[in-house]
PDB file of C-alpha atoms and ligand atoms in Angstrom:
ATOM      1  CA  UNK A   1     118.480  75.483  99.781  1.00 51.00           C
ATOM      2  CA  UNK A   2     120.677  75.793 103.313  1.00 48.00           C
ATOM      3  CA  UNK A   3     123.656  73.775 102.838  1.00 52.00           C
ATOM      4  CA  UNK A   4     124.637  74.682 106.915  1.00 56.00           C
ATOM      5  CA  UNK A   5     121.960  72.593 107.483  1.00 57.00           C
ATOM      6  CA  UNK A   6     120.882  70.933 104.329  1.00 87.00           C
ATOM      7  CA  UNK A   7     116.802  71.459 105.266  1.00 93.00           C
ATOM      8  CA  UNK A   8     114.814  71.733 102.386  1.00 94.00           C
ATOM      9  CA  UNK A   9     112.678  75.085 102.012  1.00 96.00           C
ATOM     10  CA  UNK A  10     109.301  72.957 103.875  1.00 96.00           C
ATOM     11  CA  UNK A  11     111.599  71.938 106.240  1.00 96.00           C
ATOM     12  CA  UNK A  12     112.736  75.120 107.322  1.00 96.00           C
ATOM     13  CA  UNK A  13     109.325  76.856 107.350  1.00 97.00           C
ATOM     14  CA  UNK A  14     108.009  73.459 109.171  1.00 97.00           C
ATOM     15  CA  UNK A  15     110.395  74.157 112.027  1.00 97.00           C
ATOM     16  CA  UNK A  16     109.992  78.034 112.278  1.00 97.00           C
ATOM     17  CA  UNK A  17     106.406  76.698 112.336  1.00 98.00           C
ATOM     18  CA  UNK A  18     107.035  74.150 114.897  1.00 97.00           C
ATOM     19  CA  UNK A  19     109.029  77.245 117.096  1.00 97.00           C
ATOM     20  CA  UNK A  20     106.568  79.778 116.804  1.00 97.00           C
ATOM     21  CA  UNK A  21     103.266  77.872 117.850  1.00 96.00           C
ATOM     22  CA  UNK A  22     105.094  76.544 120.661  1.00 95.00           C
ATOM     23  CA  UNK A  23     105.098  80.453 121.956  1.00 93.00           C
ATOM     24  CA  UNK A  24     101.725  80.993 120.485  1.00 92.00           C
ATOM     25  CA  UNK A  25      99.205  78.195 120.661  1.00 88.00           C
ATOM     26  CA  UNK A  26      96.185  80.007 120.114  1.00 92.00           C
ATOM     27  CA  UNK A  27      97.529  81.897 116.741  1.00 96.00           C
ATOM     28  CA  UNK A  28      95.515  84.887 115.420  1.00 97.00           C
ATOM     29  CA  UNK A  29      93.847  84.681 112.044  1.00 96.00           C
ATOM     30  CA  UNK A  30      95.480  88.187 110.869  1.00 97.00           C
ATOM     31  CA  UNK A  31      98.776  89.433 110.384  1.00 97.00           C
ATOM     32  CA  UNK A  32     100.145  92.736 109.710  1.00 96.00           C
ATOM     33  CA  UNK A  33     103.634  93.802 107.887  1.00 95.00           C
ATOM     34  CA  UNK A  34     104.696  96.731 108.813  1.00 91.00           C
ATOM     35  CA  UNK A  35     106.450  98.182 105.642  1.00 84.00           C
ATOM     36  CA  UNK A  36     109.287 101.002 105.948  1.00 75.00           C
ATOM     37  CA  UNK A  37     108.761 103.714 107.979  1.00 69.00           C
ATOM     38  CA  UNK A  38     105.686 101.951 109.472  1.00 76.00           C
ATOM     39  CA  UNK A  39     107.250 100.405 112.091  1.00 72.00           C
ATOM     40  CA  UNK A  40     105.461 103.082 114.830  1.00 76.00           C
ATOM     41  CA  UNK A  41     102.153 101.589 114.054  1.00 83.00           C
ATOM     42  CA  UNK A  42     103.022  98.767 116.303  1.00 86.00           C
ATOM     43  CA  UNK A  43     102.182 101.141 119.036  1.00 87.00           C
ATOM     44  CA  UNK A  44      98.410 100.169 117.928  1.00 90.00           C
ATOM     45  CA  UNK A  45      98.773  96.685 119.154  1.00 92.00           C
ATOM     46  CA  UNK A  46      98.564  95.386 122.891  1.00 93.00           C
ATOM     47  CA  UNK A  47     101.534  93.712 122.790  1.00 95.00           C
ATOM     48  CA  UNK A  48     101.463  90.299 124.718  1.00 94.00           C
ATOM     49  CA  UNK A  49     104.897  89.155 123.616  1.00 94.00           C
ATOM     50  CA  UNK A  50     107.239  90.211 121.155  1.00 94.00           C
ATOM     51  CA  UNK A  51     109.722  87.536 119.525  1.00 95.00           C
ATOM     52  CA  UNK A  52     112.604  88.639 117.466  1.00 93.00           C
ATOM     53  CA  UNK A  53     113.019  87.808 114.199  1.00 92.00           C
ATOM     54  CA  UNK A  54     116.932  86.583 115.000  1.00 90.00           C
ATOM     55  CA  UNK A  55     115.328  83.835 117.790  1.00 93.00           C
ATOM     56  CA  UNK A  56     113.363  82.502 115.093  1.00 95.00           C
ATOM     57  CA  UNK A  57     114.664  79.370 113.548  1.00 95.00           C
ATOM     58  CA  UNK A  58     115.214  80.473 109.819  1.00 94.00           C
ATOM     59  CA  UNK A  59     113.528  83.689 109.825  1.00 94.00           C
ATOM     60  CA  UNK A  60     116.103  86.572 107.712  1.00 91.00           C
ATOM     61  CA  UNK A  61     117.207  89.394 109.779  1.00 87.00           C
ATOM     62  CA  UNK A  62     117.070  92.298 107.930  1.00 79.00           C
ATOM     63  CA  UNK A  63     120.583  94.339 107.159  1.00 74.00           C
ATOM     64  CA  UNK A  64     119.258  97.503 106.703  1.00 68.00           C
ATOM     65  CA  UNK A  65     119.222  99.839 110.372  1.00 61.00           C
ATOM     66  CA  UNK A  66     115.841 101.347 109.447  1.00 53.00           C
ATOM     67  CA  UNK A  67     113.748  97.653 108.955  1.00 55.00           C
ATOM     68  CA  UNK A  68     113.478  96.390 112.561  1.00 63.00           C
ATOM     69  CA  UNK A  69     112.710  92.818 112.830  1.00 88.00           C
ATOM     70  CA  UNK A  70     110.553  91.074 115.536  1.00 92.00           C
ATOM     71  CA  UNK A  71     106.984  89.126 115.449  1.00 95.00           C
ATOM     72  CA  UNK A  72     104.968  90.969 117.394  1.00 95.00           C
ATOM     73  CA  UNK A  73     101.521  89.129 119.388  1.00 96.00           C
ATOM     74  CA  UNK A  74      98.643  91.059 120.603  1.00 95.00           C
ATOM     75  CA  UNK A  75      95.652  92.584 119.563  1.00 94.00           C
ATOM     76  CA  UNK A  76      94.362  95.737 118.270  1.00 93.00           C
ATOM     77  CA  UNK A  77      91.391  96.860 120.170  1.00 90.00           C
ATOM     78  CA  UNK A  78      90.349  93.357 120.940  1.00 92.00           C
ATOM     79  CA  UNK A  79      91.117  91.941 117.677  1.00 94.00           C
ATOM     80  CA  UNK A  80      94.029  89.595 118.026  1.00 96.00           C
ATOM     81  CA  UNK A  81      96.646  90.153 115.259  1.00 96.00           C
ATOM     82  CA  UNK A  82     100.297  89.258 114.685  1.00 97.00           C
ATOM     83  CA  UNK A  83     102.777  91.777 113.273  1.00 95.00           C
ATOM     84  CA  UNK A  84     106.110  91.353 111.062  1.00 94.00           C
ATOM     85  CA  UNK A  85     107.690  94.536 112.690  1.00 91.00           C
ATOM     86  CA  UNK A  86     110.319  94.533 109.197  1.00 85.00           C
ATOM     87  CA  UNK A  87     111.071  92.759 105.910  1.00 88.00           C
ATOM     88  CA  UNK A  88     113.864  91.564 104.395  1.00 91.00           C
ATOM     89  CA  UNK A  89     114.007  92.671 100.760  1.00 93.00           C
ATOM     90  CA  UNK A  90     115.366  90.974  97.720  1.00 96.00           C
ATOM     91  CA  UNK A  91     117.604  94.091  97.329  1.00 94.00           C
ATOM     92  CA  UNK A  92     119.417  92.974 100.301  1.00 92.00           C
ATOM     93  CA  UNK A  93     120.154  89.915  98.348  1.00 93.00           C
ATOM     94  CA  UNK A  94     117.831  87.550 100.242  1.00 94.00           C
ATOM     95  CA  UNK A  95     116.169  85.334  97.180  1.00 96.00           C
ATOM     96  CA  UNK A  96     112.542  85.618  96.733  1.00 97.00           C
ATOM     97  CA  UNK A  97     112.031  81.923  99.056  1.00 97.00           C
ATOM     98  CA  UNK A  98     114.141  83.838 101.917  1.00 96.00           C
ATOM     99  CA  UNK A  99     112.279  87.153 101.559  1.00 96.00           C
ATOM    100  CA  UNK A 100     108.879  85.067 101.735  1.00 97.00           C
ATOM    101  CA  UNK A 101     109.664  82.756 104.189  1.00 97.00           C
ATOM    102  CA  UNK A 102     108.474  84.358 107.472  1.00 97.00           C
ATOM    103  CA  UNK A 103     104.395  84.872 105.228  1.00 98.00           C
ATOM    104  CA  UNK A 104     104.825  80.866 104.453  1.00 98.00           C
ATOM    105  CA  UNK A 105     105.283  80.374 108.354  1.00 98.00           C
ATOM    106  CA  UNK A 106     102.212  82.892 109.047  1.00 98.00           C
ATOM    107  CA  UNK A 107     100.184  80.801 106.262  1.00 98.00           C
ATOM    108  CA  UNK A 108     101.137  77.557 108.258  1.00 98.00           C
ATOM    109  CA  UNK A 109     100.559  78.593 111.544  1.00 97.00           C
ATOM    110  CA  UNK A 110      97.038  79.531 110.194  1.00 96.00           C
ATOM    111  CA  UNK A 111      96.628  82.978 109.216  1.00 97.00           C
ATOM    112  CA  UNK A 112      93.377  83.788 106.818  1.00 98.00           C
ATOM    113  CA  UNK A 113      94.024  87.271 106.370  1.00 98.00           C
ATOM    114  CA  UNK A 114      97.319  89.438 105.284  1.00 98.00           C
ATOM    115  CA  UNK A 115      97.374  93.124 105.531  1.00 97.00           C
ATOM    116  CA  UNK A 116     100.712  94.543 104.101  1.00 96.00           C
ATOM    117  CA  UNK A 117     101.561  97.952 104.219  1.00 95.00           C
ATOM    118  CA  UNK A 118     105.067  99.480 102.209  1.00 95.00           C
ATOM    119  CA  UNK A 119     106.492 102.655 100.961  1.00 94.00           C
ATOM    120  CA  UNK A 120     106.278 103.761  97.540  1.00 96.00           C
ATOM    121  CA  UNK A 121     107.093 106.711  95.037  1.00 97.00           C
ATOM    122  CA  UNK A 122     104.320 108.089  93.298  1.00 98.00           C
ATOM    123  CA  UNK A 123     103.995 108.174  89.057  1.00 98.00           C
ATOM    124  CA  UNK A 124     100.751 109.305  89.343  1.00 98.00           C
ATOM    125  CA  UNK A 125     100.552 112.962  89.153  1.00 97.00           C
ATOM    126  CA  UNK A 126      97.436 113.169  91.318  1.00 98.00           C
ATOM    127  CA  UNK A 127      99.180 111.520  94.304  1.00 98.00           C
ATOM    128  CA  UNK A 128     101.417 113.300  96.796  1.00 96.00           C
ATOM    129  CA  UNK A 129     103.914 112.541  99.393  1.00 94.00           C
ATOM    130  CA  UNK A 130     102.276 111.114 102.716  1.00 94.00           C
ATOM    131  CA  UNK A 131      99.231 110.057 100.751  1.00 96.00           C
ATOM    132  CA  UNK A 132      97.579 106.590 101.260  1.00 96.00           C
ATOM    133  CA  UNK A 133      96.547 103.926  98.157  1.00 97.00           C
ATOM    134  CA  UNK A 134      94.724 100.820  98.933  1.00 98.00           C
ATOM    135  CA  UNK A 135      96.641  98.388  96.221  1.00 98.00           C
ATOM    136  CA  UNK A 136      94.406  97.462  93.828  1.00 98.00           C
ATOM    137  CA  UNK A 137      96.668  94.969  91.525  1.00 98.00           C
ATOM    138  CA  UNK A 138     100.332  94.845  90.990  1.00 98.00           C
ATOM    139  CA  UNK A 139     103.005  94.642  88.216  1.00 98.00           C
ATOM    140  CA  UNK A 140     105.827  91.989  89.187  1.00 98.00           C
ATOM    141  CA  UNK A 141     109.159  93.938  87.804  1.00 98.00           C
ATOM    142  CA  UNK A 142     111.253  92.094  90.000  1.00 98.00           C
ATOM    143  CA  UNK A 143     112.147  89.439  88.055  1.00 97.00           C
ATOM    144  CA  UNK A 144     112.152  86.942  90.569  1.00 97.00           C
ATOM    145  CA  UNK A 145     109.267  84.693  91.721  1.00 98.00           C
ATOM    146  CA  UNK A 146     109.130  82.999  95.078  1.00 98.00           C
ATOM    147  CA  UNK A 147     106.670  80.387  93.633  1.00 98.00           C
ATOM    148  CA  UNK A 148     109.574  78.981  90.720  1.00 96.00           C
ATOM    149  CA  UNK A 149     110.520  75.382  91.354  1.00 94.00           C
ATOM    150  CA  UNK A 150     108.659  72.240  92.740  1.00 94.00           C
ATOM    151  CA  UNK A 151     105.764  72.880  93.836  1.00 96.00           C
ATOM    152  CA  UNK A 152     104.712  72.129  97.216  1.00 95.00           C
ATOM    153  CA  UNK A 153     101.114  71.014  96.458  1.00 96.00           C
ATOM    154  CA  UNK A 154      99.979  71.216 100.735  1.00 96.00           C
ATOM    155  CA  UNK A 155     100.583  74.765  99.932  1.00 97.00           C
ATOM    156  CA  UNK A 156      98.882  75.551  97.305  1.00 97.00           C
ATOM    157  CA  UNK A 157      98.205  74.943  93.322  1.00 97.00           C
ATOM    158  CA  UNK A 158     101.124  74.810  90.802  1.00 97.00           C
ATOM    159  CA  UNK A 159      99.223  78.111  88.908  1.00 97.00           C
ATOM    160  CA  UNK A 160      97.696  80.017  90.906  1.00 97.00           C
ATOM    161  CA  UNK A 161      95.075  82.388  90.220  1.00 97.00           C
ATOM    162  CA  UNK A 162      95.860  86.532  90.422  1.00 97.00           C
ATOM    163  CA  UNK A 163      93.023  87.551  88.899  1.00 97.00           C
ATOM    164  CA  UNK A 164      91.907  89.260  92.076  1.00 97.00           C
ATOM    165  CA  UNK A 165      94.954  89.260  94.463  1.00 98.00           C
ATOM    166  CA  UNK A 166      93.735  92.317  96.400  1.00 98.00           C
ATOM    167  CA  UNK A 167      90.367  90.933  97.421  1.00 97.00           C
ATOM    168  CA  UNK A 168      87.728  93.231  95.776  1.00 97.00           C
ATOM    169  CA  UNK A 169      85.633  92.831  99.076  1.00 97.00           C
ATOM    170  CA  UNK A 170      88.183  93.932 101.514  1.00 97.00           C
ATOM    171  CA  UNK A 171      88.859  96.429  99.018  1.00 98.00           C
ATOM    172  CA  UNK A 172      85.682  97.977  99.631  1.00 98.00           C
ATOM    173  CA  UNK A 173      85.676  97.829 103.764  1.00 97.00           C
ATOM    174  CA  UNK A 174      88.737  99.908 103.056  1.00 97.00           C
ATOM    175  CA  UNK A 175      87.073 102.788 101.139  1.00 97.00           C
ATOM    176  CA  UNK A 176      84.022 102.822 103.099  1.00 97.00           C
ATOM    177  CA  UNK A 177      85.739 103.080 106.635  1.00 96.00           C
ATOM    178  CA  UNK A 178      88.059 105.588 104.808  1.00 97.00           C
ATOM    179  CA  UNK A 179      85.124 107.531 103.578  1.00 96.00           C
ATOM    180  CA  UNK A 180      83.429 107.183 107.301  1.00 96.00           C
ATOM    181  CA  UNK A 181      87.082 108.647 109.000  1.00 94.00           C
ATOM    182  CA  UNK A 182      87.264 111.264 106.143  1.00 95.00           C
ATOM    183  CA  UNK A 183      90.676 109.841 105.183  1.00 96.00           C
ATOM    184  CA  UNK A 184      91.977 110.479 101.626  1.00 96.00           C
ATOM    185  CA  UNK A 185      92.530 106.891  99.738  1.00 97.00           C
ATOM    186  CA  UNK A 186      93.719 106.416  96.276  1.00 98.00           C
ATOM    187  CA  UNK A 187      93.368 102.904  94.961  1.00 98.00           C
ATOM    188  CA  UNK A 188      95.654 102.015  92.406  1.00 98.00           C
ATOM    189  CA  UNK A 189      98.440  99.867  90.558  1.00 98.00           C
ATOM    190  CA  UNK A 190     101.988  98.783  92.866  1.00 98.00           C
ATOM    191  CA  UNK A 191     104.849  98.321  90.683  1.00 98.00           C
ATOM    192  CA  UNK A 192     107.597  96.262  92.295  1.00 98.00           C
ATOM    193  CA  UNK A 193     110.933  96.867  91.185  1.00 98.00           C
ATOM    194  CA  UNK A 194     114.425  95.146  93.202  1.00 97.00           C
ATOM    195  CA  UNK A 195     116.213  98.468  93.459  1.00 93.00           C
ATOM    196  CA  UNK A 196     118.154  99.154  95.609  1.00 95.00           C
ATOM    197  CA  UNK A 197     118.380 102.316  93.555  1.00 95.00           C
ATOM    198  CA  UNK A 198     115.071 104.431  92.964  1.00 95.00           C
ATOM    199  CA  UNK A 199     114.385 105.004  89.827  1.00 97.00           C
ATOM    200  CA  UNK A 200     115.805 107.411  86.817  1.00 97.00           C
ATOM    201  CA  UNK A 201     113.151 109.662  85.090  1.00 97.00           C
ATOM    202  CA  UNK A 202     113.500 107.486  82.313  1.00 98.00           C
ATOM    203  CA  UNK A 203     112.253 104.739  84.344  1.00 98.00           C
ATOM    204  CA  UNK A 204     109.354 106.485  86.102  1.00 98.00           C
ATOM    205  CA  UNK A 205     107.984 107.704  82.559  1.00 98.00           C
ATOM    206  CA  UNK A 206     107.739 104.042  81.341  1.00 98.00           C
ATOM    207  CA  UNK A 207     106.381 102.551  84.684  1.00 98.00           C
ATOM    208  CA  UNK A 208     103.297 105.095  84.771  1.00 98.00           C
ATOM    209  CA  UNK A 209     103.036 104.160  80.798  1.00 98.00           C
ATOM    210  CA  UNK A 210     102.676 100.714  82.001  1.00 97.00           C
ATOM    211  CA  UNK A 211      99.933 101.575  84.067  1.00 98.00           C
ATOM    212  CA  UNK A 212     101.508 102.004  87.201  1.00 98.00           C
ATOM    213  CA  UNK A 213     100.637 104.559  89.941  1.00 98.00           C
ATOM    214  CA  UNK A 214     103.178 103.594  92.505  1.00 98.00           C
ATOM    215  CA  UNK A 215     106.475 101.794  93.016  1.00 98.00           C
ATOM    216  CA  UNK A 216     108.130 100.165  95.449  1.00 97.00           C
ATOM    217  CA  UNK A 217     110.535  97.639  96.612  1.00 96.00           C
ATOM    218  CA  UNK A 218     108.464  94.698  98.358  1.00 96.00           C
ATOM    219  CA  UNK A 219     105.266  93.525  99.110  1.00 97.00           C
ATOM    220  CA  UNK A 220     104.997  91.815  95.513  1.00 98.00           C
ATOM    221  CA  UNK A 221     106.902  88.572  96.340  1.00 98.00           C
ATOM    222  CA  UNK A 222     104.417  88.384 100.006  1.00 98.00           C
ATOM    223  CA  UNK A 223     101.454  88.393  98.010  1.00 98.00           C
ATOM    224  CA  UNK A 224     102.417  86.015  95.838  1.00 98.00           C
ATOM    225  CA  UNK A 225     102.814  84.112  98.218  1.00 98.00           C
ATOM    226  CA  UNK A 226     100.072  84.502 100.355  1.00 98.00           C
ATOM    227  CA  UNK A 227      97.647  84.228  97.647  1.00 98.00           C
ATOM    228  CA  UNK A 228      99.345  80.873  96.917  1.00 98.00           C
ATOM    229  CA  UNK A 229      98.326  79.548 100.223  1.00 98.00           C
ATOM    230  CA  UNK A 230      95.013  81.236  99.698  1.00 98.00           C
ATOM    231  CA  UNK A 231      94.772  83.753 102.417  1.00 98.00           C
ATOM    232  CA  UNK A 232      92.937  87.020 101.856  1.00 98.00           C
ATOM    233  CA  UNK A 233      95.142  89.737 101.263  1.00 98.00           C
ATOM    234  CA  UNK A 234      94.978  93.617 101.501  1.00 97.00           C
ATOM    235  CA  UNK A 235      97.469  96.360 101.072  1.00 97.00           C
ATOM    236  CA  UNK A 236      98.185  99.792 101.675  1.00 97.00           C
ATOM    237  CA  UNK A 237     101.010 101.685  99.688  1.00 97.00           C
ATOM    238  CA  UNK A 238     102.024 105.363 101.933  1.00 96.00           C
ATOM    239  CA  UNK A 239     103.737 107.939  98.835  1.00 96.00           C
ATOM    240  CA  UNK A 240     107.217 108.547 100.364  1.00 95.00           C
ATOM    241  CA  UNK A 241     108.079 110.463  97.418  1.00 95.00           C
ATOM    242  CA  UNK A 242     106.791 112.189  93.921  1.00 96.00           C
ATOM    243  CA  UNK A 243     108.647 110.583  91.140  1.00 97.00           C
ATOM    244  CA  UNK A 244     107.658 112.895  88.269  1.00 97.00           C
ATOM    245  CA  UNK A 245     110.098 113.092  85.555  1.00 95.00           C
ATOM    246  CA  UNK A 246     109.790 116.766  84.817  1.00 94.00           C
ATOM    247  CA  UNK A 247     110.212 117.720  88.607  1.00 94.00           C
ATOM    248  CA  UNK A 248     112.001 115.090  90.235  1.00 95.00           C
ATOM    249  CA  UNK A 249     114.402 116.081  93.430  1.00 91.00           C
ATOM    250  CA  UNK A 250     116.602 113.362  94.703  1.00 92.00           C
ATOM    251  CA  UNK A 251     115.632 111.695  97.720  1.00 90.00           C
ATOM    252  CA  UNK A 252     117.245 110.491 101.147  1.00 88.00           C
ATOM    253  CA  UNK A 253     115.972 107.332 103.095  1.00 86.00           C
ATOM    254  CA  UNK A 254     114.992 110.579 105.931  1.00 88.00           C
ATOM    255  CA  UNK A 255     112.177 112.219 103.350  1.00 89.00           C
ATOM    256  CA  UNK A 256     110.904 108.578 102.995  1.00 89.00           C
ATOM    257  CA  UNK A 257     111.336 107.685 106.614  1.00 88.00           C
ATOM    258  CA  UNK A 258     109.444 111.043 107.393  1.00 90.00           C
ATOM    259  CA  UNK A 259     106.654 111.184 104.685  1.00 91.00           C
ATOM    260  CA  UNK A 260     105.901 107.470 105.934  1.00 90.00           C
ATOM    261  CA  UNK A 261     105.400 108.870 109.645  1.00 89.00           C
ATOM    262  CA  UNK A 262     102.977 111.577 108.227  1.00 90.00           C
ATOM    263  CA  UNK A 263     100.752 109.512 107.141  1.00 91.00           C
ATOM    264  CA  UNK A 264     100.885 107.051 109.809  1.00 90.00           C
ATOM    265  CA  UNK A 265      98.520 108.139 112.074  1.00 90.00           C
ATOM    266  CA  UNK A 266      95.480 107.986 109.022  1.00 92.00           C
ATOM    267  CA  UNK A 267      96.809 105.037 108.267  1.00 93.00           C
ATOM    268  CA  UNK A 268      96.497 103.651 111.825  1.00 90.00           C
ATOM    269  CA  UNK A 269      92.683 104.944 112.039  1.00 92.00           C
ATOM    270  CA  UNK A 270      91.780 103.301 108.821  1.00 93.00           C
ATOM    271  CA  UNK A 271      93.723  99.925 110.013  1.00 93.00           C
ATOM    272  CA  UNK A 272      91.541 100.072 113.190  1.00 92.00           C
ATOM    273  CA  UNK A 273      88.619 100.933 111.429  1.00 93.00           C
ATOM    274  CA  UNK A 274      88.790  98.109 109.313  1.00 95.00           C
ATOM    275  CA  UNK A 275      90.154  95.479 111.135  1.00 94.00           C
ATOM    276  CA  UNK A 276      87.136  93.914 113.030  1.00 93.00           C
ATOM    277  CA  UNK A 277      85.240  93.374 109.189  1.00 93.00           C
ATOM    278  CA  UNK A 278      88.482  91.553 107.791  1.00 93.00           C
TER     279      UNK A 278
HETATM  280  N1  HPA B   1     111.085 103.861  93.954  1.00 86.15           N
HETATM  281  C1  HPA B   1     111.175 102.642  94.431  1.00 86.15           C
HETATM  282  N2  HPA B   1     110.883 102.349  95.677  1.00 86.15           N
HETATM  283  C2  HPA B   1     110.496 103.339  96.491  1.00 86.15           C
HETATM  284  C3  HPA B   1     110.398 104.614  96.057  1.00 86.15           C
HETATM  285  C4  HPA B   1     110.713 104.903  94.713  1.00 86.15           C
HETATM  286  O1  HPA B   1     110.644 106.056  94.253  1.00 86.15           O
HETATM  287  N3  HPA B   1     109.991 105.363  97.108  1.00 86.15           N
HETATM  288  C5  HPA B   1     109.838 104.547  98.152  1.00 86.15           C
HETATM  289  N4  HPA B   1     110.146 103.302  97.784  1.00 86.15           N
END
């Protein structure tokens, strides 16, 4: 897997393991990824101490300027959370192991609960940019699979089950504290596609055909693994950007780095909101 220093994959998320509860000995439960754009709602967490991602043994750094990286410790009004302040993506041409490895470290430093947030173009023609969608269940367009290979049976089964990936019952604490903060919330379908490159109209047309609402370039290979190591999993998608075929504009990273801060502050209320029931 790392010919420098010929670990295997468990190896290497045993000793970013080993590192990080060494800092942290009393780990939270919950962690947070803060997708693109999202990196200001860090400013919701006490921050007790912030590690980053390049100190970590084996942890990617991301190569894209607007994905910072560091694991952030604290809580969020009381609760005690981690955060993965930036991804690594498998556009960046991390494989889907690399891109997952910092969620297998979460998972074996303890972690019950995920919440992942991420950036995503809307096919749905109800949805508009800076709107919110809880994910409900995902197409994997990626073609890639972090769970291919040997399977490491202390981490969870060699099929695992996705017939519920976005726990139904967090689901719900979602759309009743959005209902109780009067925040807008779609729930609907993530596709994940590699990119780099957004989509062409063509594309868009047959995603929503497939039944997609959103797309996106992450998220998909976290939850995969995260529900491999069974912990409870719920995710936000913020629209960056309408991707209908009849209208579409072409879009810079700054209208998806700006539609993403619009709807951060909801986004932070509902995460509050909802964080003491997860
Ligand atoms: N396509 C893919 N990923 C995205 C998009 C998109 O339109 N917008 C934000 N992330």
């Amino acid at each position: 897997m790392n010919s420098k220093n010929a670990l295997s994959y468990p190896e290497m998320v045993a000793q970013a393991t080993a590192y990080l509860q060494a800092i942290q000995a009393d780990f939270p439960d919950k962690a947070i990824i803060l997708g693109t754009g999202l990196g200001n709602l860090v400013s919701m967490i006490d921050v007790e101490v912030e590690v980053p991602f390049s100190e970590i043994p084996n942890f990617p750094v991301s190569t894209v300027e607007s994905h910072e990286g560091s694991l952030v410790f604290g809580s969020i009004k009381g609760t005690p959370i981690v955060a993965l302040h930036g991804r690594v993506h498998l556009y960046e041409g991390y494989d889907a192991n690399q891109v997952t490895l910092p969620v297998r470290v979460l998972g074996e430093c303890g972690i019950k609960t995920l919440i992942v947030s991420n950036a995503s173009g809307a096919m749905n023609p109800e949805y508009r940019s800076g709107d919110i969608m809880i994910i409900e269940d995902h197409i994997n367009l990626t073609g890639r699979n972090p769970l291919e290979g040997p399977n490491h049976d202390a981490w969870g089964p060699r099929f695992p089950d996705m017939s519920d990936p976005y726990a139904s019952e967090l689901r719900k604490i979602a759309r009743v504290a959005a209902n109780d903060c009067s925040i807008p919330l779609h729930e609907g379908i993530y596709v994940a596609c590699v990119g780099p490159n957004l989509e062409t109209r063509a594309e868009y047309t047959m995603l929503r055909l497939m039944g997609a609402d959103v797309v996106g370039m992450s998220t998909v290979p976290e939850v995969l693994v995260a529900r491999h190591m069974d912990i409870n999993v719920i995710a936000f998608s913020v629209v960056t950007d309408e991707c209908f075929p009849e209208t579409l504009q072409p879009l810079s990273l700054e209208d998806v780095l700006a539609a993403a801060a619009k709807a951060s502050p909801a986004l932070s209320t509902l995460l509050i909101h909802i964080l003491p029931q997860l």
